[in-house]
Coordinates of C-alpha atoms in Angstrom, one line a residue:
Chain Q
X1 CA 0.0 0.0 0.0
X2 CA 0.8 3.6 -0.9
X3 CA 1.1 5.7 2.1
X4 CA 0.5 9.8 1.2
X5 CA 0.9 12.3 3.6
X6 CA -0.7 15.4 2.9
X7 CA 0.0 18.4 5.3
X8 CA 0.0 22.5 5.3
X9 CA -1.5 25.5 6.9
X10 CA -5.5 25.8 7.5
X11 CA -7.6 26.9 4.5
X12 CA -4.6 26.3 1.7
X13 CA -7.2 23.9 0.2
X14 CA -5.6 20.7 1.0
X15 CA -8.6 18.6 1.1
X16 CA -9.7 20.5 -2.9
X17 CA -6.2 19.5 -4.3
X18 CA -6.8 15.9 -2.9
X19 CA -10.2 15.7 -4.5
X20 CA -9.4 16.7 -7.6
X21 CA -6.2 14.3 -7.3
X22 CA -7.6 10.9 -6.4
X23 CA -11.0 11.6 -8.9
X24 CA -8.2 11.5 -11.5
X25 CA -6.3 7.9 -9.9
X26 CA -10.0 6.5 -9.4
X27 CA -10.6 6.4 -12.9
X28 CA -7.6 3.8 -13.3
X29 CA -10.2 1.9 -10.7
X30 CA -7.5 2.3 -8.1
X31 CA -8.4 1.3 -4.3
X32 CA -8.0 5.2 -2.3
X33 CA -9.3 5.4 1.7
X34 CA -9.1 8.7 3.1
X35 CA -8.3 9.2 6.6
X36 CA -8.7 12.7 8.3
X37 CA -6.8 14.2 11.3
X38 CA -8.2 16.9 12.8
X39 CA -8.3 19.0 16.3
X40 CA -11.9 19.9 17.7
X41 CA -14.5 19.2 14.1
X42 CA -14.2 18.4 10.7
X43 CA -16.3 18.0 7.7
X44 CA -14.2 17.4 4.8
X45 CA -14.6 13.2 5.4
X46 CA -18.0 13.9 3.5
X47 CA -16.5 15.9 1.1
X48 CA -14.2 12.9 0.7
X49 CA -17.3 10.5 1.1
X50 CA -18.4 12.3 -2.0
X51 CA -15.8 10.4 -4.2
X52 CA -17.6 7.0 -2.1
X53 CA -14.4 6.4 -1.0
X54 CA -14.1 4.5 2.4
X55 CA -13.0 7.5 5.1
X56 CA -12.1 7.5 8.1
X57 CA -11.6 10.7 10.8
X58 CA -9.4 11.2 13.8
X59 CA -9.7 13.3 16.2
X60 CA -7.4 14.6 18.4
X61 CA -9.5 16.5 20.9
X62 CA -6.5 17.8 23.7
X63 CA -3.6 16.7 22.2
X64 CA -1.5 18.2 19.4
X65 CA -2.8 16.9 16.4
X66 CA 0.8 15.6 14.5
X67 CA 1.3 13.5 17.9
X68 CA -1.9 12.2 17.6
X69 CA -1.1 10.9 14.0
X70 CA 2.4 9.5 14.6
X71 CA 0.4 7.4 17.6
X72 CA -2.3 6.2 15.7
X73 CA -0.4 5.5 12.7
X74 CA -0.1 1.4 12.7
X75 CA -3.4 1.8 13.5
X76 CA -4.5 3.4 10.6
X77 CA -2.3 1.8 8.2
X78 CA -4.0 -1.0 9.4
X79 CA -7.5 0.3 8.6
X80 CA -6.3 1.1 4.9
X81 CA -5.0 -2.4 4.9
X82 CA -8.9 -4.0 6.0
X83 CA -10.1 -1.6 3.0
X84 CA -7.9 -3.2 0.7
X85 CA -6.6 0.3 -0.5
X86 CA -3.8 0.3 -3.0
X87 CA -3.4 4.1 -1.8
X88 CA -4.1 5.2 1.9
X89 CA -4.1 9.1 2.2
X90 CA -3.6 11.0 5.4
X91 CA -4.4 14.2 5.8
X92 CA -3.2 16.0 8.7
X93 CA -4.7 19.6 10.0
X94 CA -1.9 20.0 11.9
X95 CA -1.6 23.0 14.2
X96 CA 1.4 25.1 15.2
X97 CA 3.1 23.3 12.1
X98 CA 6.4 23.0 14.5
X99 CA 6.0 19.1 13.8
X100 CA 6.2 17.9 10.1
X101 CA 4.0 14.6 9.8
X102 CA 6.3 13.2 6.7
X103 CA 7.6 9.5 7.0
X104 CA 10.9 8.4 5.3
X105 CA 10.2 6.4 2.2
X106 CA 6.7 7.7 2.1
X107 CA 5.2 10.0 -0.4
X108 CA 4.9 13.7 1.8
X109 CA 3.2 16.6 0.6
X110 CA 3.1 19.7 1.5
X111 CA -0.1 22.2 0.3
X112 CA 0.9 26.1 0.9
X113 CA -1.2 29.2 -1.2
X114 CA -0.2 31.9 -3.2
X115 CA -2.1 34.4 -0.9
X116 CA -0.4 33.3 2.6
X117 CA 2.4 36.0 2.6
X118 CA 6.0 35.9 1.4
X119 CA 7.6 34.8 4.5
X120 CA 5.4 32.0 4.9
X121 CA 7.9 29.0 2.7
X122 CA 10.2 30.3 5.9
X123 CA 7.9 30.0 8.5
X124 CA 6.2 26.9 7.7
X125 CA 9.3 25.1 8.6
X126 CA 9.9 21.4 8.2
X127 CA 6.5 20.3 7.2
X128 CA 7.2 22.1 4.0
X129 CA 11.3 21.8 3.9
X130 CA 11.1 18.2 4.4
X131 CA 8.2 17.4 1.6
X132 CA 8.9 15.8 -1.7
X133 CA 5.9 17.3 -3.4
X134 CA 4.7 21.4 -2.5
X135 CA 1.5 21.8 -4.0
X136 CA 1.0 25.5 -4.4
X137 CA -2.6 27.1 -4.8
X138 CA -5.0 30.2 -5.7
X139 CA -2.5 31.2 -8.2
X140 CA -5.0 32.6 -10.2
X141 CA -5.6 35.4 -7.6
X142 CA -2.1 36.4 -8.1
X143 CA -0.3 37.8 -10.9
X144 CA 2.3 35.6 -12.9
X145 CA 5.1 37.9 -11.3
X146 CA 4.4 36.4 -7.8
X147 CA 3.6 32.9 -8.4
X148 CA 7.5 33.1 -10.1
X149 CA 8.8 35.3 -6.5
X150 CA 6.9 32.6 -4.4
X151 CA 8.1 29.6 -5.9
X152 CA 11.7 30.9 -6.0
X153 CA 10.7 31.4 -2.1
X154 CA 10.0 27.7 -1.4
X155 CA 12.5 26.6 -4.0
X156 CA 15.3 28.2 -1.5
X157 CA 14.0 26.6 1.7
X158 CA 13.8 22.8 -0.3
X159 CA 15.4 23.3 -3.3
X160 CA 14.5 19.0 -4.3
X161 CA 11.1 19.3 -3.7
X162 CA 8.7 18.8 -6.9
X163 CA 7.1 22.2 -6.9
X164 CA 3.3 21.9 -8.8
X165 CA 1.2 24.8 -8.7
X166 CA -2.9 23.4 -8.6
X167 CA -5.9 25.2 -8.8
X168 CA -8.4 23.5 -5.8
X169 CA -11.4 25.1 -8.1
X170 CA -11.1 23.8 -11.2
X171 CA -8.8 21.0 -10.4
X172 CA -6.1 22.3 -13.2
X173 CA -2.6 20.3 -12.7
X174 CA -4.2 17.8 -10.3
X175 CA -3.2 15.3 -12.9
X176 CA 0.8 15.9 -12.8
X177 CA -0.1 15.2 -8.7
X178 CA -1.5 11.9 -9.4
X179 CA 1.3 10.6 -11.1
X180 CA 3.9 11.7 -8.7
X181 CA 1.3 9.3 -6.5
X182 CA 1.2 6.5 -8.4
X183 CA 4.9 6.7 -8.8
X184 CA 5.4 6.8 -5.3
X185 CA 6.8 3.6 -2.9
X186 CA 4.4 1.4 -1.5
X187 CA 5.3 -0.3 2.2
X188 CA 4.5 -3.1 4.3
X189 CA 3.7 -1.7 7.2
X190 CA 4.8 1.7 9.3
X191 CA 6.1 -0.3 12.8
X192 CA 10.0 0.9 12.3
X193 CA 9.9 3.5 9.9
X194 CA 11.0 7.0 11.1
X195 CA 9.3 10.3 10.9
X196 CA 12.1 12.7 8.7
X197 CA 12.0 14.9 11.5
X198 CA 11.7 14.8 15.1
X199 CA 8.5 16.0 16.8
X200 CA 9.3 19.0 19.4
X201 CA 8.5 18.0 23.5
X202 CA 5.3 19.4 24.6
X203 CA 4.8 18.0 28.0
X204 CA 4.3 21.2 29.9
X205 CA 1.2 22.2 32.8
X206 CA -0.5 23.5 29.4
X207 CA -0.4 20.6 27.7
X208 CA -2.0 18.7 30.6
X209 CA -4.8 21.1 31.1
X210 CA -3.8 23.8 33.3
X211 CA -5.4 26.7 32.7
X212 CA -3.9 29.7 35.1
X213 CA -0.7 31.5 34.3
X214 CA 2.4 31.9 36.2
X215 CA 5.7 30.4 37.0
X216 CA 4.1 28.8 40.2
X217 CA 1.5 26.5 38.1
X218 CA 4.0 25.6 35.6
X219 CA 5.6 21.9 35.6
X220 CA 7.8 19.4 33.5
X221 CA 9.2 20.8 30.0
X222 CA 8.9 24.3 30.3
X223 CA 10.9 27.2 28.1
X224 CA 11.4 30.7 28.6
X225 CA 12.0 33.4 26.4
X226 CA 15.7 34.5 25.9
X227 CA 15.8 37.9 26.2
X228 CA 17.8 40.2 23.2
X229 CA 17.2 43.6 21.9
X230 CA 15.8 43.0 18.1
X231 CA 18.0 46.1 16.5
X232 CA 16.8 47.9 13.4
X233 CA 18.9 46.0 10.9
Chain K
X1 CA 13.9 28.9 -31.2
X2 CA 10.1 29.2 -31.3
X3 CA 9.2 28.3 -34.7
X4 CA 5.1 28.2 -34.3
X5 CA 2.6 27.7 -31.2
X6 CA 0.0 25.0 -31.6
X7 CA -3.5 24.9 -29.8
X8 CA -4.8 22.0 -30.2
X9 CA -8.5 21.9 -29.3
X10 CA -10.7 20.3 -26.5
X11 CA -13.8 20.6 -25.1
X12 CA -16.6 23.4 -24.8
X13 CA -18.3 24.1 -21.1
X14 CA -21.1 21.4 -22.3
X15 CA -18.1 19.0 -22.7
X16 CA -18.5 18.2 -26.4
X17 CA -15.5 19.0 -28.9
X18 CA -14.6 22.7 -30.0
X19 CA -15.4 24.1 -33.1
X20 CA -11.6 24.9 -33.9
X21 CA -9.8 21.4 -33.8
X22 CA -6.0 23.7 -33.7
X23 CA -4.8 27.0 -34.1
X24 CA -1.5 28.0 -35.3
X25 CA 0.5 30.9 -33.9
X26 CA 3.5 32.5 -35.4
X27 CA 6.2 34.6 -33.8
X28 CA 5.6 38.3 -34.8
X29 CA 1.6 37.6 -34.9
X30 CA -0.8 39.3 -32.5
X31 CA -4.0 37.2 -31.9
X32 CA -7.2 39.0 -30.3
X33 CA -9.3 36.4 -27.9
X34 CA -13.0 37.7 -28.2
X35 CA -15.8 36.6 -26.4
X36 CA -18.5 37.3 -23.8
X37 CA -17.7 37.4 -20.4
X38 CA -17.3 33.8 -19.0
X39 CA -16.9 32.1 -22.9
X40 CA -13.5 30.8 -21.7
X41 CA -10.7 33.4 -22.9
X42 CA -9.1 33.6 -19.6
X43 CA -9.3 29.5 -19.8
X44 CA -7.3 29.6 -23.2
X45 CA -4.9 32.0 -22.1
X46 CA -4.4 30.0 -19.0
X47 CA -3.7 26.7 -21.2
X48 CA -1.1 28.2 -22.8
X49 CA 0.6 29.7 -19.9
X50 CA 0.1 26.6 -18.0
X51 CA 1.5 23.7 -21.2
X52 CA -1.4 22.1 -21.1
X53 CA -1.3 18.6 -21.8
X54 CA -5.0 17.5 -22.1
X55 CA -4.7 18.3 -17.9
X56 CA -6.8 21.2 -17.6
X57 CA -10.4 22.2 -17.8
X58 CA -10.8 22.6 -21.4
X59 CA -9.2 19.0 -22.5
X60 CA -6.6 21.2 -24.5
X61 CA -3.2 20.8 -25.8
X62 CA -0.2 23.2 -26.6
X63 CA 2.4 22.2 -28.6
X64 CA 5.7 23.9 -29.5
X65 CA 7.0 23.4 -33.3
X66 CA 4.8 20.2 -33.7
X67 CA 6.2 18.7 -30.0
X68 CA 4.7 18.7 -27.1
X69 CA 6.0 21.0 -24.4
X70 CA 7.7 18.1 -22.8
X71 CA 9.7 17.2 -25.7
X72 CA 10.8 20.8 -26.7
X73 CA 12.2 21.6 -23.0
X74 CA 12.5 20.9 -19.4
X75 CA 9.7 22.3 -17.2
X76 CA 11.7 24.5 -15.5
X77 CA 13.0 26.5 -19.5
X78 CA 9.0 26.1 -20.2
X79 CA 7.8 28.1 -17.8
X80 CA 10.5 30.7 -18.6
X81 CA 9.1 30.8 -21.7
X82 CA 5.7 32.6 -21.3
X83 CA 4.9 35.8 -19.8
X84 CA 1.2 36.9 -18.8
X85 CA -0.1 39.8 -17.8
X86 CA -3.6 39.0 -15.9
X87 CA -6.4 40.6 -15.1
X88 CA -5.3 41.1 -11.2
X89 CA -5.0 45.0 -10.7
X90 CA -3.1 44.5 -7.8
X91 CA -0.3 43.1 -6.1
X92 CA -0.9 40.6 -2.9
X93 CA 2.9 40.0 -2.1
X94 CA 4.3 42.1 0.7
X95 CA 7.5 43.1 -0.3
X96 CA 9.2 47.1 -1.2
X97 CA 8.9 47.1 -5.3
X98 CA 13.0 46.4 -5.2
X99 CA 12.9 43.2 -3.1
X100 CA 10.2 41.8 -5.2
X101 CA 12.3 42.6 -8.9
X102 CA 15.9 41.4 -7.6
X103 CA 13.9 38.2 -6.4
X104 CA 11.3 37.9 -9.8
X105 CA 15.0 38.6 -11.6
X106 CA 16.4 36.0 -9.4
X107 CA 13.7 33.5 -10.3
X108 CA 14.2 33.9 -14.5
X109 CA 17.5 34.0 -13.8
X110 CA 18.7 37.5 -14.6
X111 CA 22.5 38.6 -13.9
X112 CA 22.1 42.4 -14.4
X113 CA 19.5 42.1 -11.7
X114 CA 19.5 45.6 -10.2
X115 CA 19.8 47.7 -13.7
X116 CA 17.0 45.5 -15.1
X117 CA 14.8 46.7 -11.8
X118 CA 15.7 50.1 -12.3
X119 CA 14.9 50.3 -16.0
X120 CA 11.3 48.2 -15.0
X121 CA 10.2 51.1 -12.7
X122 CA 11.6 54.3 -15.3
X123 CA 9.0 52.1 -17.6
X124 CA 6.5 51.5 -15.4
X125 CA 6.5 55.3 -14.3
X126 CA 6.2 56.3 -17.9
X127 CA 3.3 54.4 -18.3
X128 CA 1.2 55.5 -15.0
X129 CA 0.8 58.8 -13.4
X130 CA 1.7 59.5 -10.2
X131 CA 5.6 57.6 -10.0
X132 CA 6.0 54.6 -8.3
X133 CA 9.2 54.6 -6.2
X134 CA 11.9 51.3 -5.4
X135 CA 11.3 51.6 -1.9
X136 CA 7.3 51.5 -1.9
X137 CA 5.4 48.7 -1.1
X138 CA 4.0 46.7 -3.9
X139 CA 0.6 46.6 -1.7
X140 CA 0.6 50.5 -1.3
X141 CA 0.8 50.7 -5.0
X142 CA -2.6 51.8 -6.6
X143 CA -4.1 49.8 -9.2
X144 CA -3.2 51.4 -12.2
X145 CA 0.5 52.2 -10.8
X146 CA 0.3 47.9 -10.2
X147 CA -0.7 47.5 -13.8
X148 CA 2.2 49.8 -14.8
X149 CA 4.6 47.6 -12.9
X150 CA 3.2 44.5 -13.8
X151 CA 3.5 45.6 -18.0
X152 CA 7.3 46.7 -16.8
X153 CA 8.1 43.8 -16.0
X154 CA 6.8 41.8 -18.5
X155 CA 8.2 43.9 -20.9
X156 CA 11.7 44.0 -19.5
X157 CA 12.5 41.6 -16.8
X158 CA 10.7 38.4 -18.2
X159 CA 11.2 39.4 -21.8
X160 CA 9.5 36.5 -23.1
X161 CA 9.1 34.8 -26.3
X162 CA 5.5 34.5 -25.5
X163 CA 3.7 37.2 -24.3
X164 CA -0.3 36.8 -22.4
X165 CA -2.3 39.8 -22.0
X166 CA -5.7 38.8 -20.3
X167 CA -7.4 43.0 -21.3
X168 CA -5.5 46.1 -20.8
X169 CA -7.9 47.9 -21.2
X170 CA -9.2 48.4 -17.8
X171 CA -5.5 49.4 -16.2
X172 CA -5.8 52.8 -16.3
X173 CA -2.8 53.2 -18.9
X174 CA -2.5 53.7 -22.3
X175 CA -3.6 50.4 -23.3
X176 CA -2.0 51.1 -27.1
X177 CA 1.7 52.0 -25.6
X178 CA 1.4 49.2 -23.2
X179 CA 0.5 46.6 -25.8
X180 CA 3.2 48.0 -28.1
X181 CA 6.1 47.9 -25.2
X182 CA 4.8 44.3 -24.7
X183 CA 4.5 42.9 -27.9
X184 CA 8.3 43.8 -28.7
X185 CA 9.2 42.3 -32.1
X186 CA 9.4 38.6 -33.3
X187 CA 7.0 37.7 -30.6
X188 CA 3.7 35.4 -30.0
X189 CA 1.3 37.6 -28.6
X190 CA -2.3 36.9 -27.4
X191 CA -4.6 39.5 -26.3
X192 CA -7.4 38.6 -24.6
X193 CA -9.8 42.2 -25.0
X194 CA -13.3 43.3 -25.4
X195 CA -11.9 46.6 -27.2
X196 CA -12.7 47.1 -30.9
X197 CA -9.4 48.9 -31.4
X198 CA -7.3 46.4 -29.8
X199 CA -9.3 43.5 -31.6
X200 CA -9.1 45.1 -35.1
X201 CA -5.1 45.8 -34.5
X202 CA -4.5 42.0 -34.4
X203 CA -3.7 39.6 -37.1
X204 CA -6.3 37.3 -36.2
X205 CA -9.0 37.1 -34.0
X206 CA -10.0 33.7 -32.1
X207 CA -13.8 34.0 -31.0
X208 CA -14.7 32.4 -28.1
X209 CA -18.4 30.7 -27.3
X210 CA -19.5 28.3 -24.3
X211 CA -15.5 27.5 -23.8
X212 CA -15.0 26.8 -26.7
X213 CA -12.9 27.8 -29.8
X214 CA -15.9 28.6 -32.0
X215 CA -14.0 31.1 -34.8
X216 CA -10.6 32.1 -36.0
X217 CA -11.2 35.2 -38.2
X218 CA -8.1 36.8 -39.8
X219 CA -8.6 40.9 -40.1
X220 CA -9.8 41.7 -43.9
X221 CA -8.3 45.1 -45.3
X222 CA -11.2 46.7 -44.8
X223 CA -11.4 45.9 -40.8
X224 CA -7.4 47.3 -41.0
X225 CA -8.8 50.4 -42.6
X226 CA -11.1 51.2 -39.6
X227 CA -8.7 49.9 -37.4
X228 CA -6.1 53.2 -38.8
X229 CA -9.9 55.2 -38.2
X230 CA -10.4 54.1 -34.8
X231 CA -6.7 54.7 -33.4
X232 CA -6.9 58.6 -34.9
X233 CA -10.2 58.6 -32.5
X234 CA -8.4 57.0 -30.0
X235 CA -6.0 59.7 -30.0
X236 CA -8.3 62.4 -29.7
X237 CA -10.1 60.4 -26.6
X238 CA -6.8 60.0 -24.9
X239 CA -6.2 63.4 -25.2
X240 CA -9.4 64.8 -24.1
X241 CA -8.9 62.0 -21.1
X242 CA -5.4 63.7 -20.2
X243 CA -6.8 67.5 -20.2
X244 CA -9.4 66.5 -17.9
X245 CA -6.9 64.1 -15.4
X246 CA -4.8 67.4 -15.3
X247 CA -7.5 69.7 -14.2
X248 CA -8.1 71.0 -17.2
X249 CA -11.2 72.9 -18.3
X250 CA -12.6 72.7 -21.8
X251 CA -13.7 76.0 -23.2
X252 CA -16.1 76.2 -26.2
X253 CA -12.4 77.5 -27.9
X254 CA -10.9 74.5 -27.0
X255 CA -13.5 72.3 -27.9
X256 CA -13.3 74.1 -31.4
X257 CA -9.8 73.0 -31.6
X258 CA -10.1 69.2 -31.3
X259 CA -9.6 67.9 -34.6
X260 CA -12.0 65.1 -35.1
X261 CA -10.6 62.1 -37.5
X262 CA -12.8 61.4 -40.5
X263 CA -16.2 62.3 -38.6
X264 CA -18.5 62.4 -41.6
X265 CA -17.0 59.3 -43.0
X266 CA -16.9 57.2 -39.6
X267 CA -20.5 58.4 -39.0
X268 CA -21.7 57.3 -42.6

C-alpha cells in the first residue's frame, strides 16, 4: 500500500487538491481510503465521502494533532489495509506546524497558497522543507510575477522538492499530482519507519490542562524566552 | 527557437468538442481572444501559460513546433518561456517594489538584476501617473500604478518569447503603448480584450463561445482600414482624457480646436 501524507496550513485547500487528485487515480479503478486528522471538528470526510471512497476521521481532541497521527499511525495503516486500499491518504490539520508529519520512504506533501504571505515558505518550517511534493494554490488570484517570487521562495527553503502549482477550483494540474502518486513507494507496514524529523516536547502544565498562568503552576518541560534587543537591521 | 505555437482543441463548457480542432500561432503575430464574459478566454490564455497537456479544464493541448511541451524543453525553460499579464490590478505580495524585482529577476534567472529593476520602474513610471518609487510597497501601490509595474516587468524583466495579456484595457494606462512595449518584435502575442481597437489591431482574432474555440477570423483590409480610423479617434479620446486628469477645463475654444478624424466618414 501507498502511504501519502498530505500536510500544510489551514484553508490552503488541502482537502480540494486531494479531490481533484484521487477523482483523477479513481478512474484507473485504483483502491483510495481517506483518513482525516483533525483538532476539535471536521467536515471534509464527506466531502471525501463524495468520491464514495471508504473514510475514516481522527480526532485529536486535547492533544497536538501531528502526535496524535504518529500514535495512531499502525493503526490506521492497518485500517487502509482492511479496506484493501492500493493508496491510503492521510491528511493532517496540523496546528502550530512546528512538527512535520512526513515519513521516510513515504510520499509527503506539503499544500501552501499563493495568498499566505511571502515569509510564509520560511515559516512553515519542516512540514514544508522536508516534503517531496509542495502543491501551491490560488495562483489565479495572483499575478504571474508572484507565483514566479513565491516559488523561487519555497525553492530556496527545499530546493529537491517537486514544486506543482494546482488550482483547488477547477482542479487544473491535479493530474501531474497523481502521477507523482502512483509513482510513489508502496510499504508493508509503518512499525519501524521514522518520521524525517523529530517531533518537538510538549509535556508542559498546558499541555496537561492547566489553565492559570504563572511560573508557580508551571511543571515538566517548560521554556522561557531569551531575552535580546531585536535592532533595526 | 520558437518556430510556431500550436493549440490544439478540446472541449466546450457542455463538454462536447470545440469548433476549432488547432490554431497556429506564429512569432511576430498578435492574436485577439474575443468573447462574452465567462466564454472561456481567460481559460485559453491559462492553457497556454500553464502547457497544457490535455490536464486542464478545457481538455486542450499546446504544442511547440509540432512537440509537445515536454519534448521541446524541461519544465523548468518552459515556464520561462511565457509571460502573462492578468487581469489582477493588484499586487498581494508584501514586499518594497525592489525586493520583489531582484527576487522575480532571481527566479528567471537574470545577472544584471539591479539595472534590469531600475529600467522596469523608469518604464512602469512612464506608463502611470503619479511615479512609483523602489522603496514603496507593492501593496501601497494603486491599481493602475500595479498594472504599470506588472506591464514593466513583463516587458523587461521576463522578456519572453510568449507574451499573455488577459485585457489592458481596464489598467488605467495607455492600453496602445502598453501593448506596443509588450508585444516587442518577433513575438507570440495573445490578447485577450473586449476593445474594438485592440481587436481590429491583431492579425487574427479567435472568437470564443460556451469555452469553446468557436471562430478564428483573420482581419480583412477593410477591418485594418477602420482599425487606422479608430486609433486617430483613440487619439483624440486620450487626449481629451489627459486635459481633464490634469484639471483641465474645456472652453467652447478649445472644444473648437479638437480635430476630429474622418467624422462624416466614420459616422456614414
Amino acid at each position: 500500500m501507498r502511504l501519502v501524507i498530505v500536510a500544510g496550513p489551514p484553508a490552503t485547500g488541502k482537502t480540494s487538491v486531494m479531490l481533484h487528485t484521487l477523482r483523477h487515480i479513481l478512474t484507473d479503478k485504483i483502491r483510495v481510503a481517506v483518513c482525516k486528522i483533525d483538532c476539535l471538528e471536521t467536515s471534509d470526510h464527506s466531502t471525501y465521502r463524495r468520491l464514495s471512497l471508504p473514510v475514516m476521521v481522527g480526532l485529536s481532541d486535547y492533544i497536538c494533532p501531528d502526535h496524535f497521527y504518529v500514535s495512531n499511525l499502525e493503526e490506521i495503516f492497518a485500517w487502509g489495509e482492511k479496506q484493501q486500499a492500493e493508496i491510503l491518504v492521510v491528511e493532517t490539520a496540523g496546528l502550530c506546524h512546528r512538527c512535520a508529519p512526513g515519513i521516510k520512504g513515504c510520499l509527503s506533501i506539503c499544500v501552501v497558497d499563493n495568498l499566505s504571505g511571502i515569509d510564509t515558505p520560511k515559516k512553515v518550517g519542516p512540514v514544508l522543507t522536508t516534503a517531496d511534493v509542495v502543491v501551491v494554490t490560488k495562483g489565479d488570484i495572483v499575478s504571474q510575477a508572484e507565483r514566479e517570487v513565491f516559488r523561487r521562495r519555497i525553492e530556496m527553503v527545499n530546493p529537491a522538492a517537486h514544486v506543482l502549482e494546482i488550482n483547488g477550483l477547477t482542479g487544473q494540474g491535479a493530474l501531474r499530482l497523481k502521477k507523482v502518486v502512483l509513482a510513489s513507494p508502496s510499504i508493508e507496514g509503518v512499525e519501524g519507519r521514522e518520521l524525517r524529523y523529530p517531533m518537538p516536547s510538549a509535556v508542559c502544565s498546558y499541555c496537561n490542562g492547566e489553565t492559570v498562568i504563572g511560573s508557580r503552576y508551571q511543571m515538566g518541560n517548560v521554556k522561557k524566552i531569551v531575552y535580546r534587543e531585536v535592532s533595526n537591521d | 527557437m520558437i518556430r510556431k505555437i500550436a493549440v490544439l482543441g478540446g472541449i466546450t463548457k457542455s463538454g462536447v468538442r470545440e469548433t476549432l480542432r488547432m490554431v497556429e500561432i506564429y512569432p511576430g503575430e498578435i492574436v485577439a481572444v474575443v468573447g462574452p464574459t465567462g466564454s472561456g478566454k481567460s481559460q485559453l490564455i491559462s492553457d497556454i501559460e500553464y502547457w497544457a497537456d490535455g490536464d486542464t479544464p478545457s481538455r486542450r493541448q499546446i504544442q511547440i513546433n509540432d512537440q509537445v511541451p515536454a519534448e521541446f524543453a524541461v519544465e523548468t525553460s518552459l515556464r520561462r518561456l511565457v509571460a502573462e499579464i492578468s487581469q489582477n490590478m493588484n499586487f498581494v505580495i508584501d514586499m518594497s517594489v525592489r525586493d520583489f524585482l531582484l527576487l522575480h529577476a532571481e527566479s528567471r534567472h537574470i545577472e544584471n538584476a539591479l539595472e534590469v529593476a531600475k529600467a522596469v520602474v523608469d518604464c512602469a513610471n512612464q506608463l502611470t501617473g503619479e511615479p512609483l518609487m523602489m522603496d514603496d510597497s507593492l501593496t501601497a501601490l494603486s491599481g493602475g500604478q500595479s498594472r504599470a509595474l506588472m506591464v514593466a516587468d513583463v516587458a523587461l524583466l521576463s522578456n519572453a518569447p510568449i507574451v499573455l495579456v488577459d485585457e489592458i484595457e481596464n489598467a488605467g494606462i495607455n492600453r496602445l503603448s502598453a501593448l506596443r512595449l509588450l508585444a516587442g518584435r518577433g513575438k507570440v502575442v495573445l490578447v485577450v480584450t473586449h476593445d474594438p481597437l485592440l481587436a481590429l489591431l491583431a492579425d487574427k482574432r479567435i472568437v470564443m463561445q460556451n469555452g469553446g474555440m468557436a471562430k478564428l477570423l483573420t482581419a480583412s483590409p477593410s477591418e485594418k482600414v477602420l482599425a487606422g480610423r479608430l486609433q486617430k479617434i483613440d487619439a483624440v479620446l486620450c487626449e481629451l482624457r489627459e486635459r481633464i486628469r490634469l484639471g483641465g477645463e474645456l472652453t467652447p475654444e478649445a472644444i473648437k480646436e479638437v480635430t476630429w478624424p474622418d467624422a462624416q466618414r466614420v459616422s456614414a
